[in-house]
Amino acid sequence: MELRVLQYFLAIAREQSIIRAAESLHLSQPTLSTQIKNMEEELGKQLLIRGTKGSRKVTLTEEGMILRKRAEEILELVRKTENEIIRSDEVILGDVYIGAGETDSLRLLAKAAGRLKSDYPGIHYHISSGNAAFVKECLDKGLIDFGIIFGQPDLKKYEALQLPSKDIWGVMMRKDSPLSKKPAISPEDLWDQPLIISQQESGGGQLVQWMKRGISELNIVATYNLLFNASLLVEEGLGYAISFDKIINTSGDSRLCFRPLTPKREVEMHMIWKNYQIFSKPAEKFLEMMRHTAETDSE
C-alpha cells in the first residue's frame, strides 16, 4: 500500500466524490478510480460504496472508515518524521506534540514553554486533549512526544516525570445550591443528588469507590469528557458535577462554586513518554526545561 494512494483515498473520503477528488488531485477520474480499485483488490475489501448512476456521491464502508482513521494517523506520522529529519541540524526549530487531560497542571507546561521562548522562538507546541486512554494510545502510535496523565504510570512502558502539583477532586455547583453552604462534600451528601460525572469514571473508577455506592445506585443524569461542557449543564441547574478544581473559573461573578470532597481526594500528575524514545531537538529542550521547572516549583 503506497502513501500516495492513501492520500488519494483520503481525498475521496473528504470530497465524498471521485470526480471532485480527481479535480483536487489534478488526476483524471479513470486514473483515480483505477488506483482505488487496485487498493481494494490488494486489501480484499470494498472501501467505497459508489453512488447510483444519477448520484456522484460515494460513502465509506465500515472497512473504509477504519482505513480513513489509520491513513490519517499514518500520514501525520510521516509528516512529523520528515520535519524532524529535515530540522535535525544544530538549529533548534520544530514542533513538540503533547497529549493531556483537563488539568490545572498544564500551567507547569505553559511555564516551561514560556521560559524556552526567548532562547528558542522556533519551537512550536501542539496540544491534544483527551483522557488517559487517548493520551497513551497517541504515545504508543508515535503521534505525540509527551503525555500528561493522572495517577501512577506504567513504568514498564513509559518514562515518567512526577509533577509537583496535585489535582483535587470536588463538586462544582451553583452558588445558590443547598450544598454550597457546606465547606466540603461527603459521599452521603451526593447519594440522592443528580450527578454529572466524567466518562472515565462512569465505568466505576476511584470516585465511585469514594462514593461507597455502585453506578446503578447513583442518580447520574449526564457524563462529560470536557469539563467546560459540564459546567454549562451545572449552570442551567441539571445537577452537581464531580470534577477537579481550578479548571473552571468559580470566582468573582461566576454563578458557580467549588467544594472539595471529604475525605479529601487528590491525584498525582505525571508527564510520560515512551521508553527508549528518541526525541527531536525541540522535544529534548522541552523535557530539560520541564525537569528544571518541576524541580524548582517543588522547592
Tab-separated table of C-alpha atoms in Angstrom:
chain	number	residue	atom	x	y	z
A	1	MET	CA	0.000	0.000	0.000
A	2	GLU	CA	1.584	3.283	-1.121
A	3	LEU	CA	1.397	6.559	0.771
A	4	ARG	CA	0.397	8.288	-2.450
A	5	VAL	CA	-2.666	6.054	-2.801
A	6	LEU	CA	-3.608	6.667	0.850
A	7	GLN	CA	-3.631	10.385	0.062
A	8	TYR	CA	-5.883	9.674	-2.930
A	9	PHE	CA	-8.258	7.687	-0.730
A	10	LEU	CA	-8.439	10.469	1.886
A	11	ALA	CA	-9.215	12.995	-0.845
A	12	ILE	CA	-12.196	10.888	-1.933
A	13	ALA	CA	-13.345	10.494	1.679
A	14	ARG	CA	-13.080	14.261	2.165
A	15	GLU	CA	-14.833	15.238	-1.079
A	16	GLN	CA	-17.337	12.333	-0.990
A	17	SER	CA	-16.895	12.223	-4.752
A	18	ILE	CA	-14.379	10.588	-7.053
A	19	ILE	CA	-14.896	13.332	-9.635
A	20	ARG	CA	-14.237	16.199	-7.204
A	21	ALA	CA	-11.313	14.328	-5.627
A	22	ALA	CA	-9.756	13.784	-9.076
A	23	GLU	CA	-10.071	17.509	-9.779
A	24	SER	CA	-8.425	18.470	-6.469
A	25	LEU	CA	-5.598	15.987	-7.107
A	26	HIS	CA	-5.195	17.040	-10.763
A	27	LEU	CA	-5.785	13.460	-11.915
A	28	SER	CA	-8.179	12.026	-14.436
A	29	GLN	CA	-11.213	10.271	-12.988
A	30	PRO	CA	-10.364	6.882	-14.626
A	31	THR	CA	-6.832	7.027	-13.202
A	32	LEU	CA	-8.081	7.733	-9.684
A	33	SER	CA	-10.798	5.069	-9.906
A	34	THR	CA	-8.241	2.503	-11.047
A	35	GLN	CA	-5.863	3.325	-8.168
A	36	ILE	CA	-8.638	2.881	-5.578
A	37	LYS	CA	-9.914	-0.285	-7.237
A	38	ASN	CA	-6.393	-1.763	-7.131
A	39	MET	CA	-6.148	-0.909	-3.421
A	40	GLU	CA	-9.484	-2.610	-2.739
A	41	GLU	CA	-8.254	-5.725	-4.574
A	42	GLU	CA	-4.972	-5.624	-2.618
A	43	LEU	CA	-6.845	-5.483	0.694
A	44	GLY	CA	-9.597	-7.836	-0.379
A	45	LYS	CA	-12.228	-5.430	0.956
A	46	GLN	CA	-14.643	-2.923	-0.548
A	47	LEU	CA	-13.794	0.534	0.759
A	48	LEU	CA	-16.277	2.730	-1.094
A	49	ILE	CA	-19.962	2.483	-1.927
A	50	ARG	CA	-20.339	4.133	-5.322
A	51	GLY	CA	-23.494	6.133	-5.925
A	52	THR	CA	-26.121	5.173	-8.452
A	53	LYS	CA	-25.901	6.450	-11.985
A	54	GLY	CA	-27.781	9.613	-11.082
A	55	SER	CA	-25.678	10.284	-7.975
A	56	ARG	CA	-21.962	11.009	-7.875
A	57	LYS	CA	-21.713	10.803	-4.080
A	58	VAL	CA	-19.640	7.985	-2.569
A	59	THR	CA	-19.735	6.782	1.032
A	60	LEU	CA	-17.284	4.720	3.051
A	61	THR	CA	-17.905	1.135	4.042
A	62	GLU	CA	-17.059	0.050	7.598
A	63	GLU	CA	-13.625	-1.065	6.344
A	64	GLY	CA	-13.292	2.276	4.552
A	65	MET	CA	-13.917	4.176	7.783
A	66	ILE	CA	-11.240	2.114	9.539
A	67	LEU	CA	-8.782	2.827	6.721
A	68	ARG	CA	-9.588	6.544	6.823
A	69	LYS	CA	-8.712	6.762	10.532
A	70	ARG	CA	-5.490	4.777	10.105
A	71	ALA	CA	-4.477	6.628	6.925
A	72	GLU	CA	-4.790	9.972	8.707
A	73	GLU	CA	-2.574	8.685	11.533
A	74	ILE	CA	-0.011	7.208	9.109
A	75	LEU	CA	0.307	10.373	7.031
A	76	GLU	CA	0.522	12.571	10.146
A	77	LEU	CA	3.339	10.370	11.474
A	78	VAL	CA	5.150	10.561	8.125
A	79	ARG	CA	4.853	14.360	8.117
A	80	LYS	CA	6.128	14.550	11.715
A	81	THR	CA	9.093	12.270	10.891
A	82	GLU	CA	10.019	14.266	7.788
A	83	ASN	CA	10.020	17.518	9.774
A	84	GLU	CA	12.248	16.018	12.478
A	85	ILE	CA	14.780	14.755	9.921
A	86	ILE	CA	14.805	17.973	7.915
A	87	ARG	CA	15.374	20.001	11.079
A	88	SER	CA	17.917	17.680	12.697
A	89	ASP	CA	20.845	20.132	12.382
A	90	GLU	CA	22.121	22.439	15.130
A	91	VAL	CA	19.246	24.908	14.795
A	92	ILE	CA	16.579	24.252	17.448
A	93	LEU	CA	13.491	24.633	15.310
A	94	GLY	CA	10.425	22.433	15.142
A	95	ASP	CA	7.387	21.038	16.912
A	96	VAL	CA	6.609	19.444	20.271
A	97	TYR	CA	3.441	17.318	20.482
A	98	ILE	CA	1.703	16.853	23.831
A	99	GLY	CA	-1.428	14.987	24.900
A	100	ALA	CA	-3.187	15.929	28.122
A	101	GLY	CA	-6.405	15.798	30.057
A	102	GLU	CA	-8.088	18.867	31.529
A	103	THR	CA	-5.906	19.814	34.476
A	104	ASP	CA	-4.513	22.915	36.148
A	105	SER	CA	-1.125	21.181	35.979
A	106	LEU	CA	-0.877	22.399	32.378
A	107	ARG	CA	0.263	25.671	33.921
A	108	LEU	CA	3.625	23.995	34.571
A	109	LEU	CA	3.846	23.058	30.884
A	110	ALA	CA	2.999	26.641	29.931
A	111	LYS	CA	5.657	27.945	32.324
A	112	ALA	CA	8.331	25.672	30.800
A	113	ALA	CA	7.346	26.671	27.264
A	114	GLY	CA	7.420	30.336	28.253
A	115	ARG	CA	10.943	30.012	29.673
A	116	LEU	CA	12.143	28.398	26.444
A	117	LYS	CA	10.547	31.006	24.214
A	118	SER	CA	13.257	33.680	24.453
A	119	ASP	CA	16.113	31.278	23.619
A	120	TYR	CA	14.240	29.080	21.146
A	121	PRO	CA	11.416	31.044	19.479
A	122	GLY	CA	11.293	28.459	16.681
A	123	ILE	CA	9.762	25.768	18.915
A	124	HIS	CA	6.019	25.325	18.429
A	125	TYR	CA	3.674	23.349	20.668
A	126	HIS	CA	0.659	21.256	19.686
A	127	ILE	CA	-1.643	20.089	22.491
A	128	SER	CA	-4.303	17.405	22.025
A	129	SER	CA	-6.892	16.991	24.771
A	130	GLY	CA	-8.243	13.645	25.920
A	131	ASN	CA	-8.383	11.141	28.761
A	132	ALA	CA	-5.544	8.839	29.822
A	133	ALA	CA	-6.531	6.126	27.325
A	134	PHE	CA	-6.403	8.649	24.457
A	135	VAL	CA	-3.036	10.017	25.595
A	136	LYS	CA	-1.450	6.562	25.886
A	137	GLU	CA	-2.816	5.468	22.514
A	138	CYS	CA	-1.304	8.555	20.854
A	139	LEU	CA	2.021	7.928	22.608
A	140	ASP	CA	2.109	4.289	21.553
A	141	LYS	CA	1.454	5.255	17.928
A	142	GLY	CA	4.168	7.924	17.973
A	143	LEU	CA	1.704	10.743	17.302
A	144	ILE	CA	2.793	12.760	20.357
A	145	ASP	CA	6.069	13.177	22.236
A	146	PHE	CA	4.717	13.542	25.775
A	147	GLY	CA	1.537	12.860	27.683
A	148	ILE	CA	0.232	14.287	30.948
A	149	ILE	CA	-1.858	11.793	32.899
A	150	PHE	CA	-3.486	11.387	36.301
A	151	GLY	CA	-2.246	8.757	38.734
A	152	GLN	CA	0.610	6.278	38.503
A	153	PRO	CA	2.065	5.462	35.048
A	154	ASP	CA	3.084	2.012	33.818
A	155	LEU	CA	6.860	2.257	34.238
A	156	LYS	CA	7.361	-0.890	32.154
A	157	LYS	CA	6.202	1.050	29.116
A	158	TYR	CA	6.884	4.696	29.934
A	159	GLU	CA	9.429	7.025	31.434
A	160	ALA	CA	7.822	9.500	33.808
A	161	LEU	CA	8.361	12.870	35.423
A	162	GLN	CA	6.249	13.455	38.520
A	163	LEU	CA	4.811	16.962	38.528
A	164	PRO	CA	4.828	18.943	41.788
A	165	SER	CA	1.146	19.840	41.669
A	166	LYS	CA	-1.818	17.593	42.521
A	167	ASP	CA	-5.384	17.856	41.290
A	168	ILE	CA	-8.078	17.984	43.973
A	169	TRP	CA	-11.446	16.311	43.463
A	170	GLY	CA	-14.567	18.159	44.453
A	171	VAL	CA	-18.045	19.187	43.376
A	172	MET	CA	-18.862	22.062	41.051
A	173	MET	CA	-22.312	23.511	41.739
A	174	ARG	CA	-24.375	26.663	41.506
A	175	LYS	CA	-23.791	29.192	44.259
A	176	ASP	CA	-27.487	29.006	45.163
A	177	SER	CA	-27.398	25.199	45.575
A	178	PRO	CA	-28.195	23.787	49.046
A	179	LEU	CA	-24.810	22.035	49.228
A	180	SER	CA	-22.936	25.298	48.579
A	181	LYS	CA	-23.342	26.138	52.283
A	182	LYS	CA	-21.096	23.197	53.245
A	183	PRO	CA	-17.284	23.667	53.377
A	184	ALA	CA	-16.712	20.145	51.995
A	185	ILE	CA	-18.859	17.424	50.436
A	186	SER	CA	-19.167	13.895	51.847
A	187	PRO	CA	-20.386	10.820	49.940
A	188	GLU	CA	-23.678	10.853	51.814
A	189	ASP	CA	-24.369	14.409	50.606
A	190	LEU	CA	-24.474	13.187	47.000
A	191	TRP	CA	-26.296	9.869	47.252
A	192	ASP	CA	-29.688	11.359	46.362
A	193	GLN	CA	-28.480	14.215	44.161
A	194	PRO	CA	-28.440	14.436	40.332
A	195	LEU	CA	-24.809	13.900	39.378
A	196	ILE	CA	-22.689	14.787	36.337
A	197	ILE	CA	-19.518	12.677	36.202
A	198	SER	CA	-16.640	12.187	33.770
A	199	GLN	CA	-16.996	9.433	31.198
A	200	GLN	CA	-13.774	7.910	32.512
A	201	GLU	CA	-15.365	7.480	35.951
A	202	SER	CA	-18.709	6.213	34.627
A	203	GLY	CA	-17.331	2.679	34.355
A	204	GLY	CA	-16.633	2.523	38.074
A	205	GLY	CA	-13.432	4.419	38.872
A	206	GLN	CA	-11.890	5.693	42.087
A	207	LEU	CA	-14.642	8.229	42.661
A	208	VAL	CA	-17.285	5.520	42.679
A	209	GLN	CA	-15.278	3.777	45.406
A	210	TRP	CA	-15.212	7.047	47.355
A	211	MET	CA	-18.992	7.336	46.947
A	212	LYS	CA	-19.459	3.886	48.565
A	213	ARG	CA	-22.188	3.195	46.041
A	214	GLY	CA	-22.350	1.376	42.716
A	215	ILE	CA	-23.062	3.238	39.489
A	216	SER	CA	-26.585	1.814	39.322
A	217	GLU	CA	-27.340	3.178	42.806
A	218	LEU	CA	-26.427	6.765	41.884
A	219	ASN	CA	-28.580	9.322	40.090
A	220	ILE	CA	-26.250	10.065	37.172
A	221	VAL	CA	-28.023	12.497	34.865
A	222	ALA	CA	-25.104	13.165	32.486
A	223	THR	CA	-21.481	12.299	31.721
A	224	TYR	CA	-18.801	14.512	30.181
A	225	ASN	CA	-15.306	14.388	28.716
A	226	LEU	CA	-14.820	18.184	28.633
A	227	LEU	CA	-15.483	19.961	31.902
A	228	PHE	CA	-16.484	23.214	30.208
A	229	ASN	CA	-19.492	21.425	28.723
A	230	ALA	CA	-20.337	20.000	32.141
A	231	SER	CA	-20.133	23.487	33.667
A	232	LEU	CA	-22.878	24.674	31.305
A	233	LEU	CA	-25.123	21.839	32.477
A	234	VAL	CA	-24.433	22.744	36.093
A	235	GLU	CA	-25.119	26.417	35.435
A	236	GLU	CA	-28.518	25.526	33.974
A	237	GLY	CA	-29.388	23.521	37.094
A	238	LEU	CA	-29.107	19.985	35.698
A	239	GLY	CA	-27.043	18.669	38.600
A	240	TYR	CA	-23.784	18.576	40.530
A	241	ALA	CA	-20.551	17.910	38.586
A	242	ILE	CA	-17.812	15.901	40.273
A	243	SER	CA	-14.603	17.327	38.883
A	244	PHE	CA	-11.125	18.690	39.503
A	245	ASP	CA	-10.587	22.148	40.956
A	246	LYS	CA	-9.186	25.219	39.123
A	247	ILE	CA	-10.213	24.148	35.603
A	248	ILE	CA	-13.417	26.207	35.501
A	249	ASN	CA	-13.462	29.717	36.958
A	250	THR	CA	-15.737	29.688	40.010
A	251	SER	CA	-14.657	33.027	41.494
A	252	GLY	CA	-15.898	36.581	41.146
A	253	ASP	CA	-19.121	36.976	39.173
A	254	SER	CA	-19.359	33.295	38.261
A	255	ARG	CA	-22.659	31.632	39.128
A	256	LEU	CA	-20.701	28.523	40.098
A	257	CYS	CA	-18.684	27.462	43.129
A	258	PHE	CA	-16.458	24.512	44.019
A	259	ARG	CA	-16.373	22.467	47.210
A	260	PRO	CA	-13.708	19.793	47.899
A	261	LEU	CA	-14.582	16.228	48.778
A	262	THR	CA	-14.214	14.856	52.269
A	263	PRO	CA	-12.384	12.599	52.953
A	264	LYS	CA	-10.011	14.529	50.701
A	265	ARG	CA	-9.264	13.023	47.273
A	266	GLU	CA	-6.295	14.257	45.261
A	267	VAL	CA	-4.447	12.801	42.292
A	268	GLU	CA	-0.766	12.953	41.387
A	269	MET	CA	0.164	14.119	37.904
A	270	HIS	CA	2.917	12.734	35.676
A	271	MET	CA	4.360	13.652	32.324
A	272	ILE	CA	5.171	10.417	30.483
A	273	TRP	CA	6.934	9.362	27.288
A	274	LYS	CA	7.800	6.041	25.714
A	275	ASN	CA	10.752	4.034	26.978
A	276	TYR	CA	13.833	4.404	24.735
A	277	GLN	CA	12.190	7.346	22.964
A	278	ILE	CA	14.447	9.194	20.508
A	279	PHE	CA	13.464	12.852	20.688
A	280	SER	CA	13.789	15.690	18.233
A	281	LYS	CA	15.942	18.577	19.482
A	282	PRO	CA	12.906	20.744	20.366
A	283	ALA	CA	11.434	17.854	22.390
A	284	GLU	CA	14.781	17.345	24.167
A	285	LYS	CA	14.940	21.018	25.131
A	286	PHE	CA	11.356	20.962	26.340
A	287	LEU	CA	11.994	17.883	28.501
A	288	GLU	CA	15.078	19.520	30.028
A	289	MET	CA	13.067	22.629	30.883
A	290	MET	CA	10.149	20.600	32.280
A	291	ARG	CA	12.540	18.750	34.602
A	292	HIS	CA	14.059	22.048	35.739
A	293	THR	CA	10.645	23.693	36.183
A	294	ALA	CA	9.231	20.713	38.111
A	295	GLU	CA	12.274	20.732	40.406
A	296	THR	CA	12.237	24.466	41.130
A	297	ASP	CA	8.454	24.597	41.606
A	298	SER	CA	8.561	21.785	44.173
A	299	GLU	CA	11.005	23.645	46.408
